[in-house]
Amino acid sequence: MILTKPPTGGQEILRHAFARRWKSIVAATLGGLAIGACAVFAMPVDHTATVTMTITPPAATPTPVAKTSINSTDMVTEMGIAKSANVLDAAATAIGGTDAKTLLAGMEVSGDTNGTIVRIEYSARSRDEAVAAADAIAAAYLKERTALAEARADEMLAGITARVDELNTELSQIQAQQAAQEPEDEDTGLGNNARGAQRNQPVQRT
């Protein structure tokens, strides 16, 4: 019988355990690597498509000299428009085979506060699906926003037209008052001239 001295140090214990169980350790390692590789390839990967747009709010002046808080974009409103039922229903109809609820779950809208940049992102299983959805949502958003901007422009035009009409009415009244005062001034001038001429006539001696 051959007696083996038992391991006494930590490294000797590890070498002894590895020598006895190396097959199990290698098998477990290879099995873990195989499972990890399968998990990586089996897990679904999302693709994200992003559409970036530059927008400007309707203003009374077509080209503002400087950007201020008055003519800056209300980003909360823009995000609400992009996620509205009208926009998502139109986008779903354009894509086909989906609905507004599905589009809302996969989209994200962001932008700079008081800025002019709006970003619409959509994530899907395939790249083509993500791109198609992002483009459809962006197109529907721009169409809806254009309609709202045109309605706002019509309101502004109506207000400006009403103000112009008021000013024209005031101008007509002023002109009428001036025209009514001119004959009185002329009559007063003629009477003064006649009395002045009588005073200036020489006295006739008899």
Coordinates of C-alpha atoms in Angstrom, one line a residue:
M1 CA 0.0 0.0 0.0
I2 CA 1.3 3.5 -1.0
L3 CA 0.3 6.2 1.5
T4 CA 0.0 9.7 0.1
K5 CA 0.7 12.6 2.4
P6 CA -2.5 14.7 2.7
P7 CA -2.4 18.3 1.5
T8 CA -1.6 20.9 4.1
G9 CA -1.6 24.3 2.3
G10 CA -4.3 26.2 0.4
Q11 CA -2.6 25.8 -3.0
E12 CA -2.0 22.1 -2.4
I13 CA -5.7 21.6 -1.6
L14 CA -6.7 23.4 -4.8
R15 CA -4.3 21.4 -6.9
H16 CA -5.5 18.2 -5.2
A17 CA -9.2 19.1 -5.9
F18 CA -8.5 20.0 -9.5
A19 CA -6.6 16.8 -10.1
R20 CA -9.5 14.8 -8.8
R21 CA -12.3 16.8 -10.4
W22 CA -10.8 18.5 -13.5
K23 CA -13.2 16.7 -15.8
S24 CA -16.2 18.0 -13.9
I25 CA -14.8 21.5 -13.8
V26 CA -14.0 21.6 -17.5
A27 CA -17.5 20.2 -18.4
A28 CA -19.2 22.8 -16.2
T29 CA -17.2 25.6 -17.7
L30 CA -17.9 24.5 -21.3
G31 CA -21.6 24.1 -20.4
G32 CA -21.8 27.6 -19.0
L33 CA -20.2 29.0 -22.1
A34 CA -22.6 27.2 -24.3
I35 CA -25.6 28.3 -22.4
G36 CA -24.3 31.9 -22.5
A37 CA -23.8 31.8 -26.2
C38 CA -27.2 30.4 -26.8
A39 CA -28.8 33.1 -24.6
V40 CA -27.0 35.8 -26.5
F41 CA -28.3 34.6 -29.8
A42 CA -31.7 33.6 -28.6
M43 CA -32.5 36.9 -26.8
P44 CA -34.4 39.3 -29.0
V45 CA -32.5 42.5 -30.0
D46 CA -34.4 45.8 -30.5
H47 CA -33.6 48.2 -33.3
T48 CA -34.2 51.9 -32.7
A49 CA -34.9 54.4 -35.5
T50 CA -34.7 58.1 -34.8
V51 CA -36.2 61.0 -36.8
T52 CA -35.0 64.5 -35.9
M53 CA -37.0 67.6 -37.0
T54 CA -36.5 71.3 -36.7
I55 CA -39.7 73.2 -36.1
T56 CA -40.7 76.8 -35.5
P57 CA -43.9 78.2 -33.9
P58 CA -46.2 80.5 -35.9
A59 CA -45.4 84.1 -35.2
A60 CA -46.8 87.5 -36.3
T61 CA -43.4 88.3 -37.9
P62 CA -42.2 85.8 -40.5
T63 CA -38.6 86.1 -39.6
P64 CA -37.9 87.1 -36.0
V65 CA -34.7 88.9 -35.4
A66 CA -33.8 87.0 -32.3
K67 CA -35.2 84.0 -30.6
T68 CA -37.0 84.8 -27.4
S69 CA -39.4 83.0 -25.0
I70 CA -42.3 84.4 -26.9
N71 CA -41.5 82.8 -30.2
S72 CA -39.8 79.6 -28.8
T73 CA -41.5 76.2 -29.1
D74 CA -43.5 74.8 -26.2
M75 CA -41.9 71.3 -26.2
V76 CA -44.6 69.9 -23.8
T77 CA -47.2 70.8 -26.4
E78 CA -45.2 69.3 -29.2
M79 CA -44.7 66.0 -27.4
G80 CA -48.4 65.9 -26.7
I81 CA -49.1 66.4 -30.4
A82 CA -46.7 63.6 -31.4
K83 CA -48.4 61.2 -29.0
S84 CA -51.9 62.3 -29.7
A85 CA -54.6 59.9 -30.9
N86 CA -54.9 61.7 -34.3
V87 CA -51.2 61.3 -35.1
L88 CA -50.9 57.6 -33.9
D89 CA -54.1 56.6 -35.7
A90 CA -52.9 58.2 -38.9
A91 CA -49.5 56.5 -38.6
A92 CA -51.0 53.1 -37.9
T93 CA -53.2 53.4 -40.9
A94 CA -50.2 54.4 -43.1
I95 CA -48.2 51.4 -41.8
G96 CA -50.9 48.8 -41.7
G97 CA -51.1 45.8 -39.4
T98 CA -50.7 47.7 -36.2
D99 CA -52.6 50.1 -34.0
A100 CA -52.1 53.3 -32.0
K101 CA -51.6 51.5 -28.7
T102 CA -48.7 49.5 -30.1
L103 CA -47.0 52.5 -31.6
L104 CA -47.4 54.4 -28.4
A105 CA -45.7 51.6 -26.4
G106 CA -42.7 51.6 -28.8
M107 CA -42.1 55.3 -29.3
E108 CA -40.2 58.0 -27.4
V109 CA -40.5 61.7 -28.0
S110 CA -37.9 64.2 -26.8
G111 CA -36.7 67.7 -27.4
D112 CA -34.9 70.7 -26.0
T113 CA -36.9 72.8 -23.6
N114 CA -37.8 76.1 -25.3
G115 CA -36.0 74.8 -28.3
T116 CA -36.8 73.9 -31.9
I117 CA -35.6 70.3 -32.1
V118 CA -38.0 67.4 -31.9
R119 CA -36.8 63.8 -31.9
I120 CA -39.1 60.8 -32.4
E121 CA -37.7 57.4 -31.7
Y122 CA -39.2 54.0 -32.3
S123 CA -37.9 50.6 -31.2
A124 CA -38.9 47.3 -32.8
R125 CA -37.6 43.8 -33.4
S126 CA -36.5 44.5 -36.9
R127 CA -34.7 47.5 -38.4
D128 CA -37.2 47.9 -41.2
E129 CA -40.1 47.9 -38.8
A130 CA -38.5 50.5 -36.6
V131 CA -37.7 52.8 -39.6
A132 CA -41.1 52.4 -41.1
A133 CA -42.8 53.3 -37.8
A134 CA -40.6 56.2 -37.0
D135 CA -41.1 57.7 -40.5
A136 CA -44.9 57.2 -40.3
I137 CA -45.2 58.8 -36.9
A138 CA -43.0 61.7 -38.0
A139 CA -45.0 62.3 -41.1
A140 CA -48.3 62.1 -39.3
Y141 CA -47.0 64.5 -36.6
L142 CA -45.9 67.1 -39.2
K143 CA -49.2 66.9 -41.0
E144 CA -51.1 67.4 -37.7
R145 CA -48.8 70.2 -36.6
T146 CA -49.2 71.9 -40.0
A147 CA -53.0 71.8 -39.7
L148 CA -52.8 73.3 -36.2
A149 CA -50.3 76.0 -37.4
E150 CA -52.5 76.9 -40.3
A151 CA -55.5 77.2 -37.9
R152 CA -53.4 79.4 -35.6
A153 CA -52.3 81.5 -38.6
D154 CA -55.9 82.0 -39.7
E155 CA -56.8 83.2 -36.2
M156 CA -53.9 85.7 -36.2
L157 CA -54.9 86.9 -39.7
A158 CA -58.5 87.4 -38.6
G159 CA -57.3 89.4 -35.6
I160 CA -55.0 91.6 -37.7
T161 CA -57.8 92.1 -40.3
A162 CA -60.3 93.1 -37.6
R163 CA -57.8 95.6 -36.2
V164 CA -57.1 97.1 -39.6
D165 CA -60.8 97.5 -40.2
E166 CA -61.1 99.3 -36.8
L167 CA -58.3 101.7 -37.8
N168 CA -59.8 102.3 -41.2
T169 CA -63.2 103.1 -39.5
E170 CA -61.5 105.5 -37.1
L171 CA -59.6 107.2 -40.0
S172 CA -62.9 107.6 -42.0
Q173 CA -64.5 109.2 -39.0
I174 CA -61.6 111.6 -38.5
Q175 CA -61.6 112.6 -42.2
A176 CA -65.4 113.1 -42.1
Q177 CA -65.0 115.5 -39.1
Q178 CA -62.3 117.4 -40.8
A179 CA -64.4 117.7 -44.0
A180 CA -67.3 119.0 -41.9
Q181 CA -65.2 121.7 -40.3
E182 CA -63.7 123.1 -43.5
P183 CA -66.9 125.0 -44.7
E184 CA -67.3 126.7 -41.4
D185 CA -63.7 127.9 -41.5
E186 CA -64.2 129.2 -45.1
D187 CA -67.4 131.1 -44.1
T188 CA -65.7 132.6 -41.1
G189 CA -62.8 133.7 -43.3
L190 CA -65.0 135.4 -45.9
G191 CA -67.0 137.3 -43.3
N192 CA -63.8 138.7 -41.7
N193 CA -62.4 139.7 -45.1
A194 CA -65.6 141.6 -46.0
R195 CA -65.7 143.5 -42.7
G196 CA -62.0 144.3 -43.1
A197 CA -62.6 145.6 -46.7
Q198 CA -65.4 147.9 -45.5
R199 CA -63.2 149.4 -42.8
N200 CA -60.4 150.1 -45.3
Q201 CA -62.7 151.9 -47.8
P202 CA -61.9 155.7 -48.0
V203 CA -64.6 158.1 -46.5
Q204 CA -66.4 159.9 -49.3
R205 CA -66.8 163.7 -48.8
T206 CA -70.0 165.4 -49.9

